[in-house]
Short mmCIF file of C-alpha atoms (C1' of nucleotides) in Angstrom, two decimals:
data_model
loop_
_atom_site.label_atom_id
_atom_site.label_comp_id
_atom_site.label_asym_id
_atom_site.label_seq_id
_atom_site.Cartn_x
_atom_site.Cartn_y
_atom_site.Cartn_z
CA MET A 1399 -44.10 79.49 148.52
CA LYS A 1400 -45.45 78.49 151.52
CA THR A 1401 -43.96 74.34 153.01
CA VAL A 1402 -45.85 71.93 155.16
CA LEU A 1403 -45.45 70.17 157.05
CA VAL A 1404 -47.52 66.61 157.26
CA VAL A 1405 -47.29 64.24 160.24
CA ASP A 1406 -49.24 61.14 159.88
CA ASP A 1407 -47.93 57.78 161.52
CA GLU A 1408 -49.86 56.35 157.56
CA PRO A 1409 -47.63 55.78 155.12
CA ARG A 1410 -50.16 56.13 152.75
CA ILE A 1411 -51.94 58.36 154.08
CA VAL A 1412 -48.76 61.21 154.12
CA GLU A 1413 -48.55 60.34 150.38
CA LEU A 1414 -51.39 61.21 149.07
CA ALA A 1415 -51.00 64.47 151.30
CA ARG A 1416 -48.47 65.04 149.24
CA ASP A 1417 -48.77 64.28 146.34
CA TYR A 1418 -52.33 66.33 145.73
CA LEU A 1419 -50.09 69.76 148.24
CA GLU A 1420 -47.25 69.80 145.64
CA HIS A 1421 -49.65 69.45 142.68
CA ALA A 1422 -50.90 72.93 144.72
CA GLY A 1423 -47.94 74.31 144.94
CA PHE A 1424 -46.67 74.32 147.41
CA ALA A 1425 -43.34 72.23 149.09
CA VAL A 1426 -44.02 69.68 151.22
CA LEU A 1427 -42.12 67.96 153.95
CA THR A 1428 -43.47 64.62 156.12
CA ALA A 1429 -42.73 63.02 159.58
CA VAL A 1430 -44.39 60.11 160.20
CA ASP A 1431 -43.77 60.36 164.56
CA GLY A 1432 -43.38 62.54 167.12
CA PRO A 1433 -40.62 63.20 167.43
CA SER A 1434 -39.58 63.63 164.28
CA ALA A 1435 -42.22 66.29 162.96
CA LEU A 1436 -40.85 68.21 166.24
CA LYS A 1437 -37.53 67.66 164.83
CA ALA A 1438 -38.41 68.46 161.52
CA ALA A 1439 -40.92 71.63 163.32
CA ARG A 1440 -37.54 73.28 164.41
CA ALA A 1441 -34.82 73.11 161.40
CA ARG A 1442 -37.08 73.50 158.62
CA LYS A 1443 -40.00 75.72 159.63
CA PRO A 1444 -42.89 75.42 157.81
CA ASP A 1445 -45.54 77.32 156.83
CA LEU A 1446 -48.30 75.22 158.44
CA LEU A 1447 -48.40 72.13 159.67
CA VAL A 1448 -50.61 69.31 159.10
CA LEU A 1449 -50.88 66.87 162.28
CA ASP A 1450 -53.16 63.21 163.16
CA LEU A 1451 -54.22 63.09 165.90
CA GLY A 1452 -53.92 59.96 166.82
CA LEU A 1453 -49.72 59.54 166.86
CA PRO A 1454 -48.48 55.99 168.56
CA GLY A 1455 -45.97 57.28 171.08
CA MET A 1456 -46.02 60.69 171.10
CA ASP A 1457 -49.82 61.80 171.26
CA GLY A 1458 -50.36 64.51 168.66
CA LEU A 1459 -51.82 67.15 171.31
CA ASP A 1460 -48.55 66.50 172.82
CA VAL A 1461 -46.69 67.89 169.72
CA ALA A 1462 -48.74 71.12 169.47
CA ARG A 1463 -49.08 71.72 172.52
CA ALA A 1464 -44.87 71.33 172.80
CA ILE A 1465 -44.71 73.55 169.32
CA ARG A 1466 -46.99 76.38 170.77
CA ARG A 1467 -45.01 76.78 173.83
CA ASP A 1468 -42.51 78.43 171.29
CA SER A 1469 -43.63 79.04 168.04
CA THR A 1470 -47.21 80.42 166.63
CA LEU A 1471 -46.65 78.22 163.71
CA PRO A 1472 -50.45 77.58 162.73
CA ILE A 1473 -51.74 73.86 162.63
CA ILE A 1474 -54.69 71.91 161.29
CA MET A 1475 -55.14 68.99 163.37
CA LEU A 1476 -56.07 65.44 161.22
CA THR A 1477 -59.01 63.71 163.22
CA ALA A 1478 -61.15 60.39 163.12
CA ARG A 1479 -65.03 61.29 163.88
CA ASP A 1480 -66.79 62.04 166.31
CA ASP A 1481 -64.40 60.65 169.96
CA GLU A 1482 -61.25 61.97 168.67
CA LEU A 1483 -62.82 65.40 166.86
CA ASP A 1484 -64.77 65.75 170.70
CA ARG A 1485 -60.93 66.19 171.75
CA VAL A 1486 -59.55 68.27 169.26
CA LEU A 1487 -63.24 70.85 169.91
CA GLY A 1488 -63.30 70.05 173.22
CA LEU A 1489 -60.09 70.66 174.75
CA GLU A 1490 -57.20 72.47 175.50
CA ILE A 1491 -55.00 73.06 171.95
CA GLY A 1492 -55.17 75.27 169.71
CA ALA A 1493 -55.34 74.47 166.83
CA ASP A 1494 -56.01 76.13 164.08
CA ASP A 1495 -58.59 73.93 161.98
CA TYR A 1496 -59.43 70.24 161.67
CA VAL A 1497 -60.34 68.11 159.01
CA THR A 1498 -62.22 64.97 160.08
CA LYS A 1499 -60.30 61.27 158.54
CA PRO A 1500 -61.28 59.73 156.01
CA PHE A 1501 -60.72 63.37 154.10
CA SER A 1502 -61.13 64.73 150.65
CA PRO A 1503 -58.03 65.48 149.97
CA ARG A 1504 -58.91 69.00 147.95
CA GLU A 1505 -60.93 69.31 151.41
CA LEU A 1506 -57.50 69.71 152.68
CA VAL A 1507 -56.11 71.28 150.63
CA ALA A 1508 -59.11 74.45 150.53
CA ARG A 1509 -58.23 74.48 154.12
CA ILE A 1510 -55.18 74.52 154.55
CA ARG A 1511 -55.21 77.91 152.08
CA ALA A 1512 -58.82 79.48 154.02
CA VAL A 1513 -55.68 79.15 156.67
CA LEU A 1514 -52.26 80.66 155.69
CA ARG A 1515 -55.01 83.32 154.26
CA ARG A 1516 -55.92 84.53 157.15
CA ILE A 1517 -52.35 84.54 158.85
CA ASP A 1518 -50.77 86.60 155.92
CA ARG A 1519 -53.78 89.48 156.88
CA GLU A 1520 -53.20 89.24 159.86
CA SER A 1521 -49.58 89.09 160.64
CA GLU A 1522 -48.72 91.85 158.13
CA PRO A 1523 -46.73 93.88 159.91
CA GLY A 1524 -43.53 91.77 159.40
CA ASP A 1525 -41.84 90.83 162.39
CA ARG A 1526 -41.92 94.30 164.52
CA ILE A 1527 -45.03 95.89 166.08
CA GLU A 1528 -44.96 99.77 167.25
CA ALA A 1529 -47.34 101.64 168.40
CA SER A 1530 -48.01 104.28 171.37
CA GLY A 1531 -44.32 104.06 172.76
CA VAL A 1532 -44.43 99.81 172.64
CA SER A 1533 -42.17 98.30 170.72
CA ILE A 1534 -43.16 94.21 170.49
CA ASP A 1535 -40.25 91.92 168.91
CA ILE A 1536 -42.40 88.93 167.32
CA ALA A 1537 -39.70 86.90 166.94
CA ARG A 1538 -37.82 87.29 170.00
CA MET A 1539 -41.40 87.83 172.14
CA ARG A 1540 -40.09 90.73 173.99
CA VAL A 1541 -41.60 94.34 174.34
CA ASP A 1542 -40.11 97.63 175.28
CA VAL A 1543 -41.76 100.04 177.06
CA ASP A 1544 -40.76 103.21 178.13
CA GLY A 1545 -37.06 101.67 177.58
CA ARG A 1546 -37.30 98.60 179.59
CA THR A 1547 -38.08 95.34 178.36
CA VAL A 1548 -40.87 93.08 179.68
CA GLU A 1549 -40.98 89.30 180.63
CA LEU A 1550 -44.79 87.78 179.25
CA THR A 1551 -46.13 84.62 178.98
CA PRO A 1552 -47.35 83.25 175.58
CA THR A 1553 -50.70 83.80 176.17
CA GLU A 1554 -49.81 87.55 177.90
CA PHE A 1555 -48.06 87.93 174.35
CA GLN A 1556 -50.27 86.42 171.72
CA LEU A 1557 -52.75 88.34 173.94
CA LEU A 1558 -50.60 92.37 173.24
CA VAL A 1559 -49.49 91.07 170.49
CA ALA A 1560 -53.39 90.42 168.62
CA LEU A 1561 -54.18 94.21 170.22
CA ALA A 1562 -51.61 96.50 169.36
CA ARG A 1563 -51.53 95.80 166.26
CA GLN A 1564 -54.52 97.56 165.30
CA PRO A 1565 -54.36 100.12 168.24
CA GLY A 1566 -57.69 101.27 168.54
CA ARG A 1567 -59.67 98.77 167.11
CA ILE A 1568 -62.46 97.36 169.61
CA PHE A 1569 -62.14 93.40 170.36
CA THR A 1570 -64.64 91.75 172.22
CA ARG A 1571 -63.15 88.63 174.62
CA SER A 1572 -64.39 86.11 171.98
CA GLN A 1573 -62.65 87.69 169.06
CA LEU A 1574 -59.43 87.45 171.51
CA LEU A 1575 -59.74 83.77 172.53
CA ASP A 1576 -59.81 83.23 169.01
CA ALA A 1577 -56.52 85.04 169.02
CA ILE A 1578 -55.23 83.36 171.65
CA HIS A 1579 -55.80 79.46 170.56
CA GLY A 1580 -57.14 79.45 166.84
CA LEU A 1581 -60.45 78.20 166.38
CA ALA A 1582 -60.83 74.69 168.05
CA PHE A 1583 -61.45 75.74 171.56
CA GLU A 1584 -64.09 77.26 174.14
CA SER A 1585 -63.74 78.43 177.57
CA TYR A 1586 -64.94 81.20 179.66
CA GLU A 1587 -64.91 84.62 178.45
CA ARG A 1588 -63.54 86.33 181.24
CA ALA A 1589 -60.69 83.97 181.51
CA ILE A 1590 -59.42 87.12 179.08
CA ASP A 1591 -60.11 89.32 182.28
CA ALA A 1592 -57.35 87.32 183.76
CA HIS A 1593 -54.87 87.67 181.10
CA VAL A 1594 -55.27 91.81 181.08
CA LYS A 1595 -55.06 92.07 183.99
CA ASN A 1596 -52.01 90.61 184.57
CA LEU A 1597 -50.51 92.00 180.88
CA ARG A 1598 -51.29 95.57 182.68
CA ARG A 1599 -49.54 94.58 185.78
CA LYS A 1600 -46.65 94.24 183.69
CA LEU A 1601 -46.54 96.52 181.31
CA GLU A 1602 -48.95 99.69 182.88
CA PRO A 1603 -47.02 102.14 184.65
CA ASP A 1604 -49.67 102.79 186.96
CA PRO A 1605 -52.31 99.52 186.57
CA SER A 1606 -55.29 100.64 187.90
CA ARG A 1607 -55.54 103.22 185.23
CA PRO A 1608 -53.98 101.65 181.90
CA ARG A 1609 -52.73 103.62 179.60
CA TYR A 1610 -52.30 101.35 176.89
CA VAL A 1611 -54.62 98.24 177.58
CA GLN A 1612 -58.00 99.82 177.75
CA THR A 1613 -61.46 98.50 178.45
CA VAL A 1614 -64.51 99.02 176.24
CA TYR A 1615 -67.47 98.93 178.44
CA GLY A 1616 -69.72 96.07 176.95
CA VAL A 1617 -67.68 95.50 174.13
CA GLY A 1618 -64.05 94.36 175.26
CA TYR A 1619 -60.59 95.28 175.08
CA ARG A 1620 -58.53 97.89 172.31
CA PHE A 1621 -55.04 98.91 172.45
CA ALA A 1622 -54.77 102.72 172.98
CA GLU A 1623 -54.25 104.77 169.58
CA GLU A 1624 -51.93 106.84 169.18
CA ARG A 1625 -52.62 110.62 170.56
CA GLU A 1626 -51.36 113.30 170.72
CA MET B 1437 -78.12 86.92 169.89
CA LYS B 1438 -77.50 85.46 167.00
CA THR B 1439 -80.03 83.86 164.57
CA VAL B 1440 -79.70 81.07 162.56
CA LEU B 1441 -81.70 79.43 160.18
CA VAL B 1442 -80.59 75.63 159.29
CA VAL B 1443 -82.03 74.45 156.17
CA ASP B 1444 -82.48 70.37 154.96
CA ASP B 1445 -85.09 67.83 154.36
CA GLU B 1446 -84.29 65.52 156.37
CA PRO B 1447 -86.75 66.79 159.80
CA ARG B 1448 -83.75 64.24 161.79
CA ILE B 1449 -80.93 67.15 160.68
CA VAL B 1450 -82.99 69.70 161.29
CA GLU B 1451 -83.86 68.48 164.90
CA LEU B 1452 -80.31 67.34 165.97
CA ALA B 1453 -79.07 71.46 164.35
CA ARG B 1454 -82.10 72.74 166.50
CA ASP B 1455 -81.18 71.01 169.95
CA TYR B 1456 -77.55 71.31 170.07
CA LEU B 1457 -77.77 75.27 168.43
CA GLU B 1458 -80.67 76.43 170.97
CA HIS B 1459 -77.81 74.88 173.53
CA ALA B 1460 -75.58 77.32 172.48
CA GLY B 1461 -77.20 80.15 173.04
CA PHE B 1462 -78.76 80.91 169.26
CA ALA B 1463 -82.02 81.45 168.14
CA VAL B 1464 -83.37 78.80 165.37
CA LEU B 1465 -84.68 78.83 163.10
CA THR B 1466 -86.00 76.41 160.49
CA ALA B 1467 -87.46 75.51 156.39
CA VAL B 1468 -86.71 72.19 154.93
CA ASP B 1469 -87.18 72.90 151.25
CA GLY B 1470 -85.10 76.30 149.28
CA PRO B 1471 -88.27 78.73 148.72
CA SER B 1472 -88.95 78.70 151.98
CA ALA B 1473 -85.41 79.11 153.15
CA LEU B 1474 -85.73 81.77 150.86
CA LYS B 1475 -88.68 83.06 152.20
CA ALA B 1476 -87.38 83.31 156.18
CA ALA B 1477 -83.58 84.82 155.25
CA ARG B 1478 -85.42 87.46 153.87
CA ALA B 1479 -88.29 87.99 156.53
CA ARG B 1480 -86.79 86.70 159.00
CA LYS B 1481 -83.52 88.24 158.83
CA PRO B 1482 -80.86 85.52 160.22
CA ASP B 1483 -77.25 86.41 161.15
CA LEU B 1484 -76.39 83.31 159.35
CA LEU B 1485 -77.24 80.38 157.53
CA VAL B 1486 -77.14 76.78 157.28
CA LEU B 1487 -78.29 75.33 154.04
CA ASP B 1488 -78.07 71.57 153.59
CA LEU B 1489 -76.47 71.39 149.61
CA GLY B 1490 -78.99 68.46 148.51
CA LEU B 1491 -82.01 70.09 148.48
CA PRO B 1492 -84.84 67.86 146.52
CA GLY B 1493 -86.13 70.99 143.71
CA MET B 1494 -84.50 73.58 144.65
CA ASP B 1495 -81.24 72.87 145.01
CA GLY B 1496 -78.75 74.40 147.78
CA LEU B 1497 -76.04 76.06 145.55
CA ASP B 1498 -79.55 77.41 143.90
CA VAL B 1499 -80.51 78.99 146.75
CA ALA B 1500 -77.17 80.68 148.41
CA ARG B 1501 -76.92 82.02 144.79
CA ALA B 1502 -80.07 83.72 145.09
CA ILE B 1503 -79.40 84.87 149.10
CA ARG B 1504 -76.05 86.13 147.93
CA ARG B 1505 -77.71 88.59 144.99
CA ASP B 1506 -78.81 90.48 147.67
CA SER B 1507 -77.31 90.18 150.67
CA THR B 1508 -74.12 88.86 152.48
CA LEU B 1509 -75.42 86.40 154.72
CA PRO B 1510 -73.07 84.28 155.81
CA ILE B 1511 -73.33 80.71 154.78
CA ILE B 1512 -72.08 77.54 155.99
CA MET B 1513 -73.07 74.62 153.82
CA LEU B 1514 -73.71 70.76 154.71
CA THR B 1515 -72.15 68.37 152.72
CA ALA B 1516 -72.44 64.36 151.84
CA ARG B 1517 -67.97 63.51 151.37
CA ASP B 1518 -66.48 63.39 148.60
CA ASP B 1519 -68.41 64.47 145.04
CA GLU B 1520 -70.95 67.11 147.00
CA LEU B 1521 -68.13 68.69 148.80
CA ASP B 1522 -65.79 68.84 145.35
CA ARG B 1523 -68.98 70.70 143.99
CA VAL B 1524 -68.41 73.15 146.89
CA LEU B 1525 -64.73 73.14 146.77
CA GLY B 1526 -65.41 73.67 143.30
CA LEU B 1527 -67.96 76.20 142.08
CA GLU B 1528 -66.87 79.24 143.28
CA ILE B 1529 -70.30 80.16 144.81
CA GLY B 1530 -69.25 81.81 148.25
CA ALA B 1531 -69.83 79.64 150.76
CA ASP B 1532 -68.15 80.76 154.07
CA ASP B 1533 -67.31 77.43 155.37
CA TYR B 1534 -68.64 74.15 155.36
CA VAL B 1535 -69.64 70.98 156.98
CA THR B 1536 -69.14 67.60 155.80
CA LYS B 1537 -71.69 65.17 156.99
CA PRO B 1538 -73.01 62.33 158.49
CA PHE B 1539 -70.99 65.87 161.07
CA SER B 1540 -70.92 66.69 164.67
CA PRO B 1541 -73.07 68.58 165.63
CA ARG B 1542 -70.31 70.45 167.75
CA GLU B 1543 -68.32 70.83 165.09
CA LEU B 1544 -71.03 73.17 163.30
CA VAL B 1545 -71.68 74.90 166.46
CA ALA B 1546 -67.75 75.91 166.35
CA ARG B 1547 -67.96 76.49 162.78
CA ILE B 1548 -70.62 79.17 163.96
CA ARG B 1549 -69.11 80.44 166.02
CA ALA B 1550 -65.92 80.87 164.05
CA VAL B 1551 -67.55 82.62 160.63
CA LEU B 1552 -69.45 84.65 162.82
CA ARG B 1553 -66.57 86.52 165.03
CA ARG B 1554 -64.68 86.38 161.08
CA ILE B 1555 -67.08 88.64 160.09
CA ASP B 1556 -67.74 91.05 162.86
CA ARG B 1557 -63.77 91.24 163.38
CA GLU B 1558 -64.11 92.11 159.58
CA SER B 1559 -65.84 95.25 160.23
CA GLU B 1560 -62.44 97.20 159.48
CA PRO B 1561 -62.31 100.91 159.69
CA GLY B 1562 -63.14 101.78 156.55
CA ASP B 1563 -67.10 100.49 157.34
CA ARG B 1564 -67.94 104.61 158.14
CA ILE B 1565 -70.74 105.77 158.28
CA GLU B 1566 -70.61 109.94 157.45
CA ALA B 1567 -73.38 111.95 157.77
CA SER B 1568 -74.77 115.29 158.12
CA GLY B 1569 -71.07 116.06 159.59
CA VAL B 1570 -70.81 113.27 161.93
CA SER B 1571 -68.40 110.64 161.37
CA ILE B 1572 -68.68 107.23 163.08
CA ASP B 1573 -66.19 104.80 163.20
CA ILE B 1574 -67.68 101.09 163.82
CA ALA B 1575 -65.18 99.17 164.64
CA ARG B 1576 -63.70 101.65 166.56
CA MET B 1577 -66.85 102.64 168.82
CA ARG B 1578 -65.87 106.13 168.20
CA VAL B 1579 -67.85 108.92 166.66
CA ASP B 1580 -66.77 112.24 165.68
CA VAL B 1581 -68.73 115.70 165.73
CA ASP B 1582 -67.29 118.85 164.87
CA GLY B 1583 -63.96 117.94 165.14
CA ARG B 1584 -64.67 116.78 168.65
CA THR B 1585 -64.54 113.35 169.94
CA VAL B 1586 -67.16 111.68 171.66
CA GLU B 1587 -67.44 108.81 174.06
CA LEU B 1588 -70.11 106.27 173.95
CA THR B 1589 -72.31 104.19 176.06
CA PRO B 1590 -72.34 100.72 174.29
CA THR B 1591 -76.62 101.26 173.21
CA GLU B 1592 -75.74 105.29 172.84
CA PHE B 1593 -73.72 103.73 170.33
CA GLN B 1594 -76.28 100.89 168.65
CA LEU B 1595 -78.68 104.15 168.86
CA LEU B 1596 -77.03 106.29 166.50
CA VAL B 1597 -76.17 103.24 163.88
CA ALA B 1598 -79.05 102.72 163.51
CA LEU B 1599 -80.90 106.46 163.08
CA ALA B 1600 -78.13 107.71 161.31
CA ARG B 1601 -78.11 104.46 158.66
CA GLN B 1602 -80.86 106.15 157.32
CA PRO B 1603 -80.46 109.81 157.55
CA GLY B 1604 -84.12 110.85 157.60
CA ARG B 1605 -85.76 107.73 157.89
CA ILE B 1606 -88.40 108.18 161.00
CA PHE B 1607 -87.82 105.01 163.33
CA THR B 1608 -90.36 104.09 165.90
CA ARG B 1609 -89.32 103.58 169.60
CA SER B 1610 -90.02 99.30 168.69
CA GLN B 1611 -87.78 99.59 165.61
CA LEU B 1612 -84.92 101.46 167.74
CA LEU B 1613 -85.78 98.65 170.54
CA ASP B 1614 -85.48 95.88 168.26
CA ALA B 1615 -82.33 97.79 166.74
CA ILE B 1616 -79.89 97.83 170.17
CA HIS B 1617 -81.18 94.91 171.32
CA GLY B 1618 -82.07 91.80 168.91
CA LEU B 1619 -85.64 91.07 168.89
CA ALA B 1620 -88.01 89.43 171.42
CA PHE B 1621 -87.34 91.07 173.93
CA GLU B 1622 -89.48 93.51 175.38
CA SER B 1623 -89.48 96.64 177.74
CA TYR B 1624 -90.92 99.91 177.91
CA GLU B 1625 -90.31 101.66 175.21
CA ARG B 1626 -89.90 105.08 176.53
CA ALA B 1627 -86.27 103.93 177.52
CA ILE B 1628 -85.52 104.94 174.01
CA ASP B 1629 -86.59 108.24 175.16
CA ALA B 1630 -83.47 108.08 178.35
CA HIS B 1631 -81.03 106.68 175.60
CA VAL B 1632 -82.20 109.76 173.09
CA LYS B 1633 -81.74 112.41 176.09
CA ASN B 1634 -78.00 111.30 176.75
CA LEU B 1635 -77.22 110.57 173.98
CA ARG B 1636 -78.55 114.68 172.81
CA ARG B 1637 -75.94 115.68 176.05
CA LYS B 1638 -72.76 114.07 174.33
CA LEU B 1639 -73.35 114.52 170.12
CA GLU B 1640 -74.75 118.23 170.34
CA PRO B 1641 -74.16 121.74 170.57
CA ASP B 1642 -77.37 122.82 172.11
CA PRO B 1643 -79.15 119.77 173.00
CA SER B 1644 -82.42 121.51 173.21
CA ARG B 1645 -82.66 122.41 169.87
CA PRO B 1646 -81.51 119.10 168.68
CA ARG B 1647 -79.49 119.39 165.82
CA TYR B 1648 -79.31 116.26 164.35
CA VAL B 1649 -81.08 113.44 166.44
CA GLN B 1650 -84.96 114.94 165.89
CA THR B 1651 -87.86 114.21 167.33
CA VAL B 1652 -90.83 113.93 165.09
CA TYR B 1653 -94.11 114.33 166.94
CA GLY B 1654 -96.66 111.44 167.74
CA VAL B 1655 -94.02 108.27 165.52
CA GLY B 1656 -90.37 108.01 167.28
CA TYR B 1657 -86.83 109.90 165.96
CA ARG B 1658 -84.52 110.81 162.99
CA PHE B 1659 -81.22 111.42 162.11
CA ALA B 1660 -81.48 114.41 160.54
CA GLU B 1661 -80.90 114.91 157.19
CA GLU B 1662 -78.33 116.47 154.45
CA ARG B 1663 -79.16 119.52 153.98
CA GLU B 1664 -77.39 122.26 151.45
"C1'" DG C 898 -106.80 130.33 175.16
"C1'" DC C 899 -107.67 125.28 177.38
"C1'" DC C 900 -107.17 120.40 177.07
"C1'" DG C 901 -105.57 116.50 175.98
"C1'" DC C 902 -101.24 113.36 174.80
"C1'" DG C 903 -96.13 113.03 173.55
"C1'" DT C 904 -91.80 114.42 175.01
"C1'" DG C 905 -87.44 116.11 178.32
"C1'" DT C 906 -85.97 115.46 182.05
"C1'" DG C 907 -83.68 114.67 186.47
"C1'" DA C 908 -83.71 110.66 190.03
"C1'" DA C 909 -83.38 106.25 192.27
"C1'" DG C 910 -83.37 101.68 192.11
"C1'" DG C 911 -81.80 97.29 190.49
"C1'" DA C 912 -78.57 94.59 186.51
"C1'" DC C 913 -75.29 94.32 184.71
"C1'" DT C 914 -70.37 94.64 183.82
"C1'" DC C 915 -65.22 94.51 184.86
"C1'" DG C 916 -60.77 94.44 188.77
"C1'" DT C 917 -58.98 91.45 191.96
"C1'" DG C 918 -57.57 88.03 195.00
"C1'" DA C 919 -57.61 83.46 196.10
"C1'" DA C 920 -58.04 78.65 194.47
"C1'" DC C 921 -57.26 74.85 191.97
"C1'" DG C 922 -55.42 71.39 188.17
"C1'" DT C 923 -51.61 70.88 184.59
"C1'" DG C 924 -48.01 70.57 183.24
"C1'" DA C 925 -42.66 71.91 182.62
"C1'" DC C 926 -38.66 70.86 185.02
"C1'" DC C 927 -35.02 69.04 188.88
"C1'" DG D 1366 -42.10 63.60 194.35
"C1'" DG D 1367 -42.05 68.27 195.03
"C1'" DT D 1368 -42.06 72.34 193.02
"C1'" DC D 1369 -42.57 76.34 190.03
"C1'" DA D 1370 -44.81 78.32 186.35
"C1'" DC D 1371 -49.10 79.37 183.88
"C1'" DG D 1372 -53.58 79.10 182.56
"C1'" DT D 1373 -58.07 78.72 184.17
"C1'" DT D 1374 -61.77 79.91 187.32
"C1'" DC D 1375 -64.53 81.31 190.78
"C1'" DA D 1376 -66.66 84.66 194.18
"C1'" DC D 1377 -66.78 89.06 195.97
"C1'" DG D 1378 -66.77 94.86 196.20
"C1'" DA D 1379 -67.19 98.85 193.14
"C1'" DG D 1380 -68.47 100.62 189.52
"C1'" DT D 1381 -71.38 102.24 185.17
"C1'" DC D 1382 -75.20 100.99 182.56
"C1'" DC D 1383 -79.59 100.32 181.71
"C1'" DT D 1384 -84.28 100.83 183.53
"C1'" DT D 1385 -88.17 102.76 185.19
"C1'" DC D 1386 -90.86 106.18 187.25
"C1'" DA D 1387 -92.38 111.42 189.30
"C1'" DC D 1388 -93.68 115.32 186.65
"C1'" DA D 1389 -93.06 119.71 184.11
"C1'" DC D 1390 -93.03 120.97 179.23
"C1'" DG D 1391 -94.02 121.50 174.64
"C1'" DC D 1392 -97.40 119.48 171.03
"C1'" DG D 1393 -100.83 120.54 168.60
"C1'" DG D 1394 -106.00 120.50 167.85
"C1'" DC D 1395 -110.78 122.50 168.90
#
DNA sequence: GCCGCGTGTGAAGGACTCGTGAACGTGACC
DNA sequence: GGTCACGTTCACGAGTCCTTCACACGCGGC
């Protein structure tokens, strides 16, 4: 059974969500402000976070950033229409999806299910990835290559994980942006290039001739396939 | 460039969507009722359909069902709040996503992009073309022929895929140009010749006597049909 | 066999793509 | 307030790919 943490300052909303989510078969945790949301997220390890953008005091964006700094917990943002929505779409927080208020509880349930499905599907290989001599410990955010341990930033790490989950498979820059930020974010595709450069510098024995993160001209990047 | 077909009976909505979508780099087709939407979907082959649920006459759900009967065209539903939304969620019409009215144009654009990314991400390796001894892995952009693996440029690859999808069928140069670039791109038809030459050099055991990519004098090219 | 026309081919130019270093903005930490 | 780490953006150079052109060759009709 999946656990969902719902954060909103209006008790009415929280209770409405709780009713529907429990009815839909989720375990529900709740919080009414940013700090307690952070605490609950760390202590109780929910599978997904439903987060109101307009929290008093500590803003929903701040909460999301704080969470994303050290975990990949999926986040669905709750926003009032228009102005708030634009903030989610345009600004830098990588929400996996968003629902606008006033929301239909059924819509919320549907979007939660959709996000969880997507996450499941993409994260099958447990918490460790082995590919072509690179070993990735997802929980610890640690990467070993050729015996040495490499320190990566969160972005570099997510990029590597996205690629290494399916060695050989080609990803466009747009897909990689998705993997890093989630749905709600637009930015310059070539930012990916910069991350690839940094990743290669740390990962590759000879960055000028990549062995792991290969570029596919005119398309994107891929992680090298196992080939004897 | 991707093409989106927008269907709504309110011209105001259609025009709003057109503005934003074109600005976001999509080619936009429009329709104001069910029958003409079906016609446009078949004739113009858009990459995605934005479909109002509350069409007069032929309902949006009917349109979606009719389309889904013979294609996998991705569909984003436009719905008024609440009651209509429930119909989308409840009746398992295979919409890929939905947006509630009144919608933010940016949200529509974001969801369209997300669906399109998801779609071409799902061309899993398993999506292969096998024809006459040539094996094409779409997601990996890899081609195996007679045991050896061949590296192709994006254009060469698209050309080969277009031909090999329907072995034996003859394509004119103009059709092949369409397959390589989207429609609406003019260039010298004989550019195809150059790509065919390069493709043959990489693919054929003896490029001067093509076994796979054959010339049909006065018409165009075709991929060799399976024989005995 | 000859001729017209379509096709194969190599080379050249230009367009596009990628790698890189550097600058800028932001938030975290001291 | 200052420093630091990180992510993003920009501009430039280098390299790859696409297109075009010119010419040679081959096909089909007469």
